[in-house]
Coordinates of C-alpha atoms in Angstrom, one line a residue:
M1 CA 0.0 0.0 0.0
T2 CA 1.4 3.4 -1.0
T3 CA 1.9 5.7 1.9
L4 CA 2.8 9.4 2.4
W5 CA 3.8 11.2 5.6
G6 CA 3.7 14.9 6.2
G7 CA 6.2 14.8 9.0
A8 CA 5.8 15.2 12.8
A9 CA 3.6 18.1 14.2
D10 CA 3.0 19.5 17.6
P11 CA 0.7 22.5 17.0
P12 CA 0.0 25.0 19.8
C13 CA -3.5 25.2 21.2
L14 CA -5.6 27.7 19.3
L15 CA -6.6 29.3 22.6
E16 CA -3.0 29.9 23.4
A17 CA -2.3 31.3 20.0
L18 CA -5.2 33.7 20.2
A19 CA -4.2 34.8 23.8
E20 CA -0.9 36.1 22.4
H21 CA -2.8 39.0 20.9
R22 CA -5.3 39.7 23.7
R23 CA -3.9 43.1 24.5
S24 CA -3.2 44.2 21.0
E25 CA -4.9 47.4 19.6
R26 CA -4.6 46.0 16.1
V27 CA -7.9 45.5 14.4
A28 CA -9.1 41.9 14.7
V29 CA -12.6 41.9 13.0
V30 CA -14.4 44.3 10.7
D31 CA -18.1 43.6 10.2
G32 CA -19.7 46.5 8.2
E33 CA -19.4 49.6 10.3
R34 CA -18.2 47.6 13.4
S35 CA -14.5 47.3 14.0
L36 CA -13.1 45.4 16.9
T37 CA -9.5 45.4 18.2
Y38 CA -7.9 42.2 19.6
A39 CA -8.2 43.6 23.1
R40 CA -11.9 44.5 22.6
L41 CA -12.6 41.1 21.0
H42 CA -10.8 39.3 23.9
G43 CA -12.9 41.1 26.5
W44 CA -16.1 40.3 24.6
V45 CA -15.2 36.7 24.3
G46 CA -14.5 36.6 28.1
E47 CA -18.0 38.1 28.8
I48 CA -19.7 35.4 26.7
A49 CA -17.5 32.7 28.2
H50 CA -18.6 33.8 31.7
L51 CA -22.2 33.8 30.6
L52 CA -21.8 30.2 29.4
V53 CA -20.2 29.1 32.7
S54 CA -23.1 30.7 34.6
R55 CA -25.4 28.6 32.6
G56 CA -23.6 25.4 33.6
V57 CA -21.7 24.9 30.3
G58 CA -18.3 23.2 30.6
P59 CA -15.9 20.9 28.9
G60 CA -17.5 18.3 26.7
D61 CA -20.8 20.1 26.4
R62 CA -22.2 21.3 23.1
V63 CA -23.4 24.9 22.5
A64 CA -25.4 25.7 19.4
V65 CA -25.1 29.2 17.9
T66 CA -27.8 30.4 15.5
G67 CA -27.4 33.5 13.3
A68 CA -25.7 34.8 10.2
R69 CA -22.0 35.3 9.5
G70 CA -20.7 38.2 11.5
A71 CA -18.7 39.4 14.5
E72 CA -21.2 38.0 17.0
V73 CA -20.8 34.4 15.8
V74 CA -17.0 34.7 15.7
A75 CA -17.0 35.9 19.3
A76 CA -19.5 33.2 20.4
F77 CA -17.4 30.4 18.8
L78 CA -14.2 31.6 20.6
A79 CA -16.1 31.8 23.9
V80 CA -17.5 28.3 23.5
A81 CA -14.0 27.0 22.8
A82 CA -12.6 28.9 25.8
V83 CA -14.9 27.0 28.2
G84 CA -14.0 23.6 26.6
A85 CA -17.3 23.1 24.9
A86 CA -18.1 22.2 21.3
Y87 CA -19.5 24.9 19.0
V88 CA -22.5 23.8 16.8
P89 CA -23.2 26.4 14.0
L90 CA -26.9 26.8 13.0
D91 CA -26.9 28.9 9.8
A92 CA -30.0 31.0 9.9
S93 CA -30.3 30.7 6.1
Y94 CA -31.1 26.9 6.4
P95 CA -34.7 25.7 6.3
P96 CA -36.3 25.5 9.8
R97 CA -36.9 21.7 9.7
R98 CA -33.2 21.1 8.9
L99 CA -32.1 23.4 11.7
A100 CA -34.5 21.6 14.1
H101 CA -33.0 18.3 13.2
M102 CA -29.4 19.6 13.7
L103 CA -30.4 21.0 17.1
A104 CA -32.0 17.8 18.3
D105 CA -29.3 15.6 16.9
S106 CA -26.5 17.6 18.5
A107 CA -28.2 17.5 22.0
A108 CA -26.9 21.0 22.6
S109 CA -27.1 22.0 26.3
L110 CA -27.6 25.7 25.4
V111 CA -28.4 27.8 22.3
L112 CA -26.9 31.2 21.7
S113 CA -28.5 33.5 19.2
A114 CA -27.1 36.4 17.1
G115 CA -30.0 38.6 16.1
D116 CA -33.4 36.9 15.8
A117 CA -33.5 33.7 17.9
Y118 CA -34.2 30.5 16.1
V119 CA -35.7 28.8 19.2
E120 CA -37.6 30.4 22.0
S121 CA -35.1 29.1 24.6
A122 CA -32.1 30.7 22.9
V123 CA -29.9 33.1 24.9
P124 CA -29.0 36.3 23.0
I125 CA -25.3 36.9 22.6
P126 CA -24.6 40.0 24.7
E127 CA -23.2 43.1 23.1
P128 CA -19.6 43.9 24.1
G129 CA -19.3 45.6 27.4
A130 CA -16.4 46.4 29.7
G131 CA -14.8 43.1 28.9
R132 CA -13.7 40.2 31.1
E133 CA -10.8 37.7 31.2
H134 CA -11.5 34.2 30.0
P135 CA -12.2 31.5 32.6
A136 CA -9.1 29.3 33.1
V137 CA -9.7 26.1 31.1
A138 CA -6.8 24.0 29.9
C139 CA -6.6 22.9 26.3
A140 CA -7.3 19.2 25.7
P141 CA -6.3 17.9 22.3
D142 CA -9.0 15.2 22.1
L143 CA -11.8 17.4 23.3
P144 CA -14.4 18.3 20.6
V145 CA -14.1 22.0 19.5
Y146 CA -16.9 22.0 17.0
V147 CA -19.6 19.9 15.4
I148 CA -20.4 20.5 11.8
Y149 CA -23.2 19.0 9.8
T150 CA -22.7 17.5 6.3
S151 CA -25.1 16.0 3.8
G152 CA -26.4 12.6 4.6
S153 CA -27.7 9.8 2.3
T154 CA -30.9 9.7 4.4
G155 CA -31.8 13.2 3.4
W156 CA -30.9 14.5 6.9
P157 CA -27.5 16.0 7.6
K158 CA -25.1 14.1 9.9
G159 CA -23.0 15.8 12.5
V160 CA -19.2 15.3 12.6
A161 CA -17.2 16.2 15.8
L162 CA -13.7 17.7 15.3
P163 CA -11.2 17.8 18.2
H164 CA -8.9 20.6 19.1
S165 CA -5.8 18.8 17.8
C166 CA -7.3 18.7 14.3
V167 CA -8.3 22.4 14.2
D168 CA -5.0 23.4 15.9
N169 CA -3.0 21.6 13.2
M170 CA -5.0 23.3 10.4
A171 CA -4.7 26.8 11.9
E172 CA -1.0 26.4 12.6
W173 CA -0.3 25.3 9.1
Q174 CA -2.2 28.2 7.7
R175 CA -0.3 30.7 9.9
T176 CA 3.1 29.3 9.0
H177 CA 2.6 28.7 5.3
S178 CA 1.0 32.1 4.3
P179 CA 3.2 34.8 2.9
R180 CA 2.6 36.6 6.3
P181 CA 0.6 35.5 9.3
D182 CA -1.2 38.8 9.8
L183 CA -2.9 39.1 6.4
R184 CA -6.2 41.0 5.9
T185 CA -8.5 38.1 5.2
A186 CA -12.0 38.0 3.7
Q187 CA -14.5 35.9 5.7
F188 CA -16.5 34.4 2.8
A189 CA -17.3 30.8 3.7
P190 CA -20.8 30.0 5.2
L191 CA -21.0 29.1 8.9
N192 CA -21.5 25.4 8.4
F193 CA -18.5 24.9 6.2
D194 CA -15.1 23.9 7.6
V195 CA -13.3 26.6 5.6
W196 CA -15.0 29.1 8.0
F197 CA -12.8 27.9 10.8
Q198 CA -9.7 28.1 8.6
E199 CA -10.5 31.7 7.7
V200 CA -11.2 32.7 11.4
L201 CA -8.5 30.8 13.2
G202 CA -5.8 31.1 10.5
T203 CA -6.3 34.9 10.6
L204 CA -6.9 35.7 14.3
G205 CA -4.2 33.3 15.4
G206 CA -1.7 35.2 13.3
G207 CA -2.6 38.7 14.3
G208 CA -4.4 39.4 11.0
T209 CA -7.7 41.2 10.3
L210 CA -10.8 39.3 9.5
L211 CA -13.2 41.2 7.2
I212 CA -16.8 39.9 7.0
V213 CA -17.9 39.8 3.4
P214 CA -21.5 41.3 3.2
E215 CA -23.9 38.6 2.3
E216 CA -25.3 40.3 -0.8
L217 CA -21.8 40.4 -2.3
R218 CA -21.2 36.7 -2.1
Q219 CA -23.4 36.1 -5.1
D220 CA -22.1 39.2 -7.1
P221 CA -18.5 38.8 -8.3
F222 CA -18.4 42.3 -9.7
E223 CA -19.4 43.9 -6.4
L224 CA -17.2 41.5 -4.5
L225 CA -14.2 42.5 -6.6
D226 CA -14.9 46.2 -5.8
W227 CA -15.2 45.3 -2.1
L228 CA -11.9 43.4 -2.1
V229 CA -10.1 46.5 -3.6
E230 CA -11.9 49.0 -1.2
N231 CA -10.9 46.9 1.8
R232 CA -7.4 46.0 0.7
V233 CA -8.0 42.3 1.2
E234 CA -4.8 40.3 1.0
R235 CA -6.1 36.7 1.5
L236 CA -9.2 35.0 0.1
F237 CA -10.7 31.5 0.4
L238 CA -13.1 30.6 -2.4
P239 CA -14.7 27.4 -3.8
N240 CA -13.8 26.8 -7.4
V241 CA -17.0 28.1 -9.0
A242 CA -16.8 31.4 -7.0
L243 CA -13.2 31.8 -8.0
N244 CA -13.9 31.4 -11.6
M245 CA -16.8 33.9 -11.4
L246 CA -14.5 36.4 -9.7
A247 CA -11.9 35.8 -12.4
L248 CA -14.4 36.5 -15.1
A249 CA -15.4 39.7 -13.4
A250 CA -11.8 40.8 -13.2
S251 CA -11.4 40.2 -16.9
A252 CA -13.7 43.1 -17.5
E253 CA -11.4 45.5 -15.6
E254 CA -8.8 47.4 -17.5
S255 CA -6.5 47.5 -14.5
L256 CA -6.1 45.4 -11.4
A257 CA -3.7 47.8 -9.8
G258 CA -5.9 48.2 -6.7
V259 CA -6.1 44.5 -6.0
A260 CA -4.0 43.8 -2.9
L261 CA -4.4 40.0 -3.0
V262 CA -1.2 38.0 -2.2
E263 CA -2.9 34.6 -1.5
V264 CA -6.0 32.8 -2.8
N265 CA -6.9 29.4 -1.5
T266 CA -9.5 27.1 -3.0
A267 CA -11.2 24.1 -1.5
G268 CA -14.4 22.1 -1.3
E269 CA -14.5 20.9 -4.9
Q270 CA -12.1 20.0 -7.7
L271 CA -10.0 23.0 -8.8
L272 CA -10.5 23.6 -12.6
C273 CA -8.0 26.1 -13.9
T274 CA -10.1 27.9 -16.5
P275 CA -8.8 30.4 -19.0
A276 CA -10.3 33.2 -16.8
I277 CA -8.4 31.9 -13.7
R278 CA -5.1 31.6 -15.6
A279 CA -5.6 35.1 -17.0
L280 CA -6.4 36.5 -13.5
F281 CA -3.2 35.2 -11.9
A282 CA -1.1 36.3 -15.0
R283 CA -2.3 39.8 -14.1
L284 CA -1.5 39.3 -10.4
P285 CA 2.1 38.1 -10.4
G286 CA 2.5 38.7 -6.7
C287 CA -0.5 36.5 -5.8
R288 CA -0.3 32.8 -5.3
L289 CA -3.0 30.2 -5.8
T290 CA -3.1 27.2 -3.4
N291 CA -5.3 24.1 -3.9
H292 CA -6.5 22.6 -0.6
Y293 CA -8.1 19.2 0.0
G294 CA -10.0 17.8 2.9
Q295 CA -13.5 16.7 4.1
S296 CA -15.8 17.7 6.9
E297 CA -14.7 14.3 8.4
S298 CA -11.0 15.1 8.3
A299 CA -10.6 18.8 7.9
M300 CA -7.6 19.9 5.8
V301 CA -5.4 17.0 4.6
T302 CA -3.3 18.2 1.6
S303 CA -2.2 21.4 -0.2
H304 CA -0.6 22.3 -3.5
V305 CA 0.8 25.6 -4.5
L306 CA 0.5 26.3 -8.2
T307 CA 3.9 27.5 -9.6
G308 CA 5.3 28.8 -12.8
P309 CA 3.5 30.8 -15.4
S310 CA -0.3 30.5 -15.0
S311 CA -0.6 29.7 -18.7
S312 CA 1.2 26.4 -18.1
W313 CA -1.1 25.3 -15.2
P314 CA -2.9 22.1 -15.8
A315 CA -6.7 22.1 -16.1
L316 CA -6.9 19.8 -13.1
P317 CA -4.1 20.5 -10.7
P318 CA -3.0 18.0 -8.0
I319 CA -4.3 18.2 -4.5
G320 CA -0.7 18.1 -3.3
V321 CA 1.2 16.7 -0.4
P322 CA 0.0 15.9 3.2
L323 CA 0.1 18.5 6.0
P324 CA 2.4 17.9 9.0
G325 CA 0.9 15.2 11.3
T326 CA -1.0 13.7 8.4
E327 CA -0.5 10.2 7.0
L328 CA -2.0 9.2 3.7
L329 CA -2.5 5.6 2.5
V330 CA -3.7 4.5 -0.9
D331 CA -5.9 1.3 -0.9
P332 CA -5.4 0.1 -4.5
V333 CA -8.3 -0.9 -6.6
D334 CA -6.0 -3.1 -8.7
P335 CA -2.9 -4.7 -7.2
E336 CA -1.1 -4.1 -10.4
T337 CA -1.3 -0.3 -9.9
P338 CA -0.7 0.3 -6.2
E339 CA -0.4 4.0 -6.7
V340 CA -4.0 4.3 -7.7
G341 CA -6.8 3.7 -5.2
E342 CA -9.0 5.0 -2.5
L343 CA -7.4 7.6 -0.3
L344 CA -7.2 6.8 3.4
V345 CA -6.3 9.5 6.0
A346 CA -4.7 9.0 9.4
G347 CA -3.2 11.3 12.0
L348 CA -4.1 14.8 13.3
P349 CA -6.7 15.7 10.6
L350 CA -9.2 13.0 11.7
A351 CA -12.5 13.9 13.3
L352 CA -13.7 12.1 16.4
G353 CA -16.5 10.7 14.2
Y354 CA -20.2 11.1 13.4
L355 CA -22.7 11.8 16.1
N356 CA -25.2 9.1 16.8
Q357 CA -24.0 7.0 13.8
E358 CA -22.3 3.9 15.0
E359 CA -22.7 1.9 11.8
L360 CA -21.4 4.7 9.7
N361 CA -18.5 5.3 12.0
A362 CA -17.5 1.7 11.8
A363 CA -17.7 1.8 8.0
R364 CA -15.8 5.1 7.4
Y365 CA -13.5 5.3 10.5
T366 CA -11.8 2.0 10.3
A367 CA -9.5 0.4 12.8
V368 CA -6.4 -1.0 11.1
P369 CA -3.2 -2.7 12.0
T370 CA -0.7 0.0 13.0
T371 CA 0.3 2.2 9.9
P372 CA 3.9 2.9 9.1
H373 CA 3.7 6.0 11.3
G374 CA 1.9 4.4 14.3
H375 CA -1.7 5.2 13.6
G376 CA -4.4 2.6 14.2
R377 CA -7.4 4.4 12.8
V378 CA -8.0 5.7 9.3
F379 CA -10.8 7.6 7.5
R380 CA -11.9 6.2 4.2
T381 CA -12.5 9.2 2.0
G382 CA -14.3 7.5 -0.9
D383 CA -12.0 9.5 -3.2
L384 CA -10.0 7.8 -6.0
V385 CA -6.5 9.2 -6.3
R386 CA -3.2 8.6 -8.0
V387 CA 0.2 9.3 -6.4
E388 CA 3.0 10.4 -8.6
R389 CA 6.4 11.3 -7.2
G390 CA 4.9 11.9 -3.8
V391 CA 2.1 14.2 -5.0
V392 CA -1.5 13.2 -4.9
Q393 CA -3.8 13.7 -7.9
F394 CA -7.6 13.5 -7.3
L395 CA -9.3 11.4 -10.0
S396 CA -12.9 11.0 -9.0
R397 CA -15.4 10.0 -6.3
L398 CA -15.6 6.2 -5.9
D399 CA -19.3 6.4 -5.1
H400 CA -19.9 8.6 -8.2
D401 CA -18.0 6.2 -10.6
V402 CA -19.6 6.6 -14.0
K403 CA -19.7 3.8 -16.5
I404 CA -21.2 4.7 -19.8
R405 CA -21.6 1.7 -22.3
G406 CA -19.0 -0.1 -20.3
Y407 CA -16.4 2.7 -20.3
R408 CA -15.3 4.6 -17.2
V409 CA -15.9 8.3 -17.5
N410 CA -14.9 11.2 -15.3
P411 CA -17.5 14.0 -15.6
L412 CA -14.9 16.5 -14.3
E413 CA -13.0 16.1 -17.6
V414 CA -16.1 17.2 -19.4
D415 CA -16.5 20.1 -17.1
A416 CA -12.9 21.2 -17.7
W417 CA -13.3 21.1 -21.5
L418 CA -16.5 23.1 -21.4
L419 CA -14.9 25.7 -19.2
E420 CA -12.2 26.1 -21.9
Q421 CA -14.8 27.3 -24.4
P422 CA -15.3 31.1 -25.0
G423 CA -18.2 32.6 -23.2
V424 CA -18.8 29.8 -20.7
A425 CA -18.8 31.0 -17.1
A426 CA -19.7 27.7 -15.3
A427 CA -20.2 24.1 -16.4
V428 CA -21.2 20.8 -14.9
C429 CA -21.6 17.3 -16.4
V430 CA -23.9 14.9 -14.6
V431 CA -25.3 11.4 -15.1
V432 CA -29.0 11.2 -15.8
E433 CA -31.2 8.1 -15.8
T434 CA -33.1 7.8 -19.0
G435 CA -36.6 6.3 -19.4
D436 CA -35.4 3.0 -20.6
G437 CA -33.2 2.5 -17.5
A438 CA -30.0 3.4 -19.3
R439 CA -27.6 6.1 -18.0
G440 CA -26.3 9.0 -20.1
L441 CA -24.2 12.1 -19.7
R442 CA -25.8 15.5 -19.8
A443 CA -24.1 18.9 -19.3
A444 CA -25.3 22.3 -18.2
V445 CA -23.5 25.6 -18.7
T446 CA -24.1 29.3 -17.8
P447 CA -22.9 32.1 -20.1
E448 CA -20.6 34.9 -19.2
R449 CA -22.3 38.3 -18.8
G450 CA -23.4 39.5 -22.3
A451 CA -22.3 36.2 -24.0
E452 CA -24.5 34.1 -26.2
L453 CA -23.7 30.4 -26.3
D454 CA -24.0 28.2 -29.4
V455 CA -24.9 24.7 -28.1
S456 CA -23.9 23.0 -31.4
A457 CA -20.5 24.7 -31.2
L458 CA -20.1 23.5 -27.7
M459 CA -21.0 19.9 -28.6
G460 CA -18.6 20.1 -31.6
A461 CA -15.7 21.3 -29.3
L462 CA -16.3 18.4 -27.0
E463 CA -16.5 15.9 -29.9
A464 CA -13.1 17.2 -31.1
V465 CA -11.3 16.3 -27.9
L466 CA -13.2 13.6 -26.1
P467 CA -13.9 9.9 -27.0
A468 CA -17.5 9.3 -28.0
H469 CA -18.4 7.6 -24.7
S470 CA -17.4 10.8 -22.8
V471 CA -19.4 13.3 -24.9
P472 CA -22.6 14.3 -23.2
Q473 CA -25.8 13.7 -25.1
S474 CA -26.9 17.3 -24.7
V475 CA -25.7 20.6 -23.3
T476 CA -28.3 22.8 -21.7
V477 CA -27.8 26.6 -21.2
L478 CA -29.1 27.9 -17.8
P479 CA -29.0 31.4 -16.4
E480 CA -27.2 30.0 -13.3
L481 CA -26.3 26.7 -11.8
P482 CA -27.9 25.7 -8.5
R483 CA -25.5 25.8 -5.5
T484 CA -25.3 24.0 -2.2
P485 CA -25.2 26.1 1.0
S486 CA -21.4 25.9 0.9
G487 CA -21.2 27.3 -2.6
K488 CA -20.5 24.1 -4.6
V489 CA -22.4 23.3 -7.7
D490 CA -25.4 21.1 -6.7
R491 CA -24.9 18.2 -9.1
E492 CA -28.0 16.4 -7.9
A493 CA -30.2 19.4 -8.5
V494 CA -28.8 19.8 -12.0
A495 CA -29.3 16.2 -12.8
G496 CA -32.9 16.3 -11.4
G497 CA -33.8 19.3 -13.4
I498 CA -32.5 17.9 -16.6
A499 CA -34.1 14.5 -16.0
S500 CA -37.5 16.2 -15.3
A501 CA -37.3 18.0 -18.7
L502 CA -36.6 14.9 -20.7

C-alpha cells in the first residue's frame, strides 16, 4: 500500500495562539461599520464565556449558535471553545426543519443567538461591554471543539465532531505557510463549512484582520471585486465556482492595480484552472493560488501551491502533499497499480467521528493494524486518487463512478473542456437516468455576462477532444447553476432538473 507522511507536528492550542494578541490594539474583526481590536474582542469573548459558565456549560458540552455570518458568531465560537465546549453552528439561512434536526441531533445544552433567535429558549449573545478575562480552562487535544453538519444519504445531515488537535493543526499550518501570518483576510465561507474555521483561526491566530464579506456580495462577483479592492483584502478562500466567477469579473477590468491579494486558497471541490483563472493570476504576479483538499470528516489534509506561469497550469491540478501530522495511504483498486486507489487519511486531521451514527463510524473510520507511522485508525474518504512522485492527484469519487456503455468516464474532464470554451462562465456534467433504465451524460452551462452560447458549437468542441463515450448527449444553457449552501455546484439538483425536462 502506497503511503505518504507529512512529518511530525506539535501545533499549539488555538486558545494559546489567540491569547498572544489579547492586549493588541490591532484591528481583529471588521463587520460592516463595526471594527473590533484584539483587546476588545478578547474582552467580549470573556464576557460570553462567563455567561456560558453561569449557565452550567463546561468541557464536553455542546453549544449551538444560531445566526448569520458576523462578528457576534466569531466571538461566540471563541467563547464556546474557551470553556472547553463544542460549538455547533446553525446557519440562519437553512430551512427551519433542517435546523430543528441539527439542534435535536446535537443534543446542545444551550443555544446562543445572534440577532433573531431560532428557538424560544435561545440566549441572546450580549453586546460587548467592559470586557472580562476568559475563565481558566486547559486545552485538551482530544476534546471536541466544533460539530459541523454535512449532507447525509438519508436526506438529513449528519454531525461530525472535530477535536482541538485537528483544528489546531490546520490553523497552525495556515499561519506558518501564508506569505505573512497577519494578512487582511475576507471571511467568505458559510458558517456550516469547515473553511469558515480556517478563515477565522488562521487569521486571528496570526494577528491578522478578518473582514466579513457582506452577504449580498457573495453572489455578485463584480461587487465582490470592488469590495476586495476597497478593503485592501490580501487573502481569500473561495470554492472553485466562485473563484472562476471572480476571475471573469476581473477580466472586464482594464486594470487590477488596486487589488491587494497575495494569497488565494480554494477548497471544497475539484479545482478547474479555466482560461479566466489563468488570466487573473497572470495579471496578479504577486499573488499565489493554493489548492486545498479535505473533508468535513478530516478537515484539511493536503495542499498544493501552483507554480510557474499560469498559462502552463494544468486544467486539473494536483491536491498536493500531506500537511504535517498527516499520514495518507492508498488502498489500491488493482494490485497491479498500487499508486491508484481509495485515499485513506490518518493522524491529526481525523475527526472524532459522526454523532449518533455507530454503523457509519464503523464503515468510514476503520481500525487498522498499525500504519507505518503508528496510527491505528483511518478515515476512508471515498475518493479515487493517484500518487506520482509523492504528489496526490484527485481522480474521482468512488461512489460517483460513472460507466457509460462499459467505459469509465470522469465527468470532471467534461467540465474542464466546457470551461475552456469562450463565453462559458460555469459548467457541470452529470449522469441522468433515461426512461429505458440506461444512464447517459448531460451537461449544463451558464454564459458569461453578455455572451450568447451556441450549443452546437459546444458539442462540436467536446467531440473534437473527447472519446465518443465521454461526450454528453446534450448541453443545456441555464441562467445560473444551483448551488449547495457551501457554494459548490449542486450536481444532484442539476441532474434532477435535466431529467424532469426529458
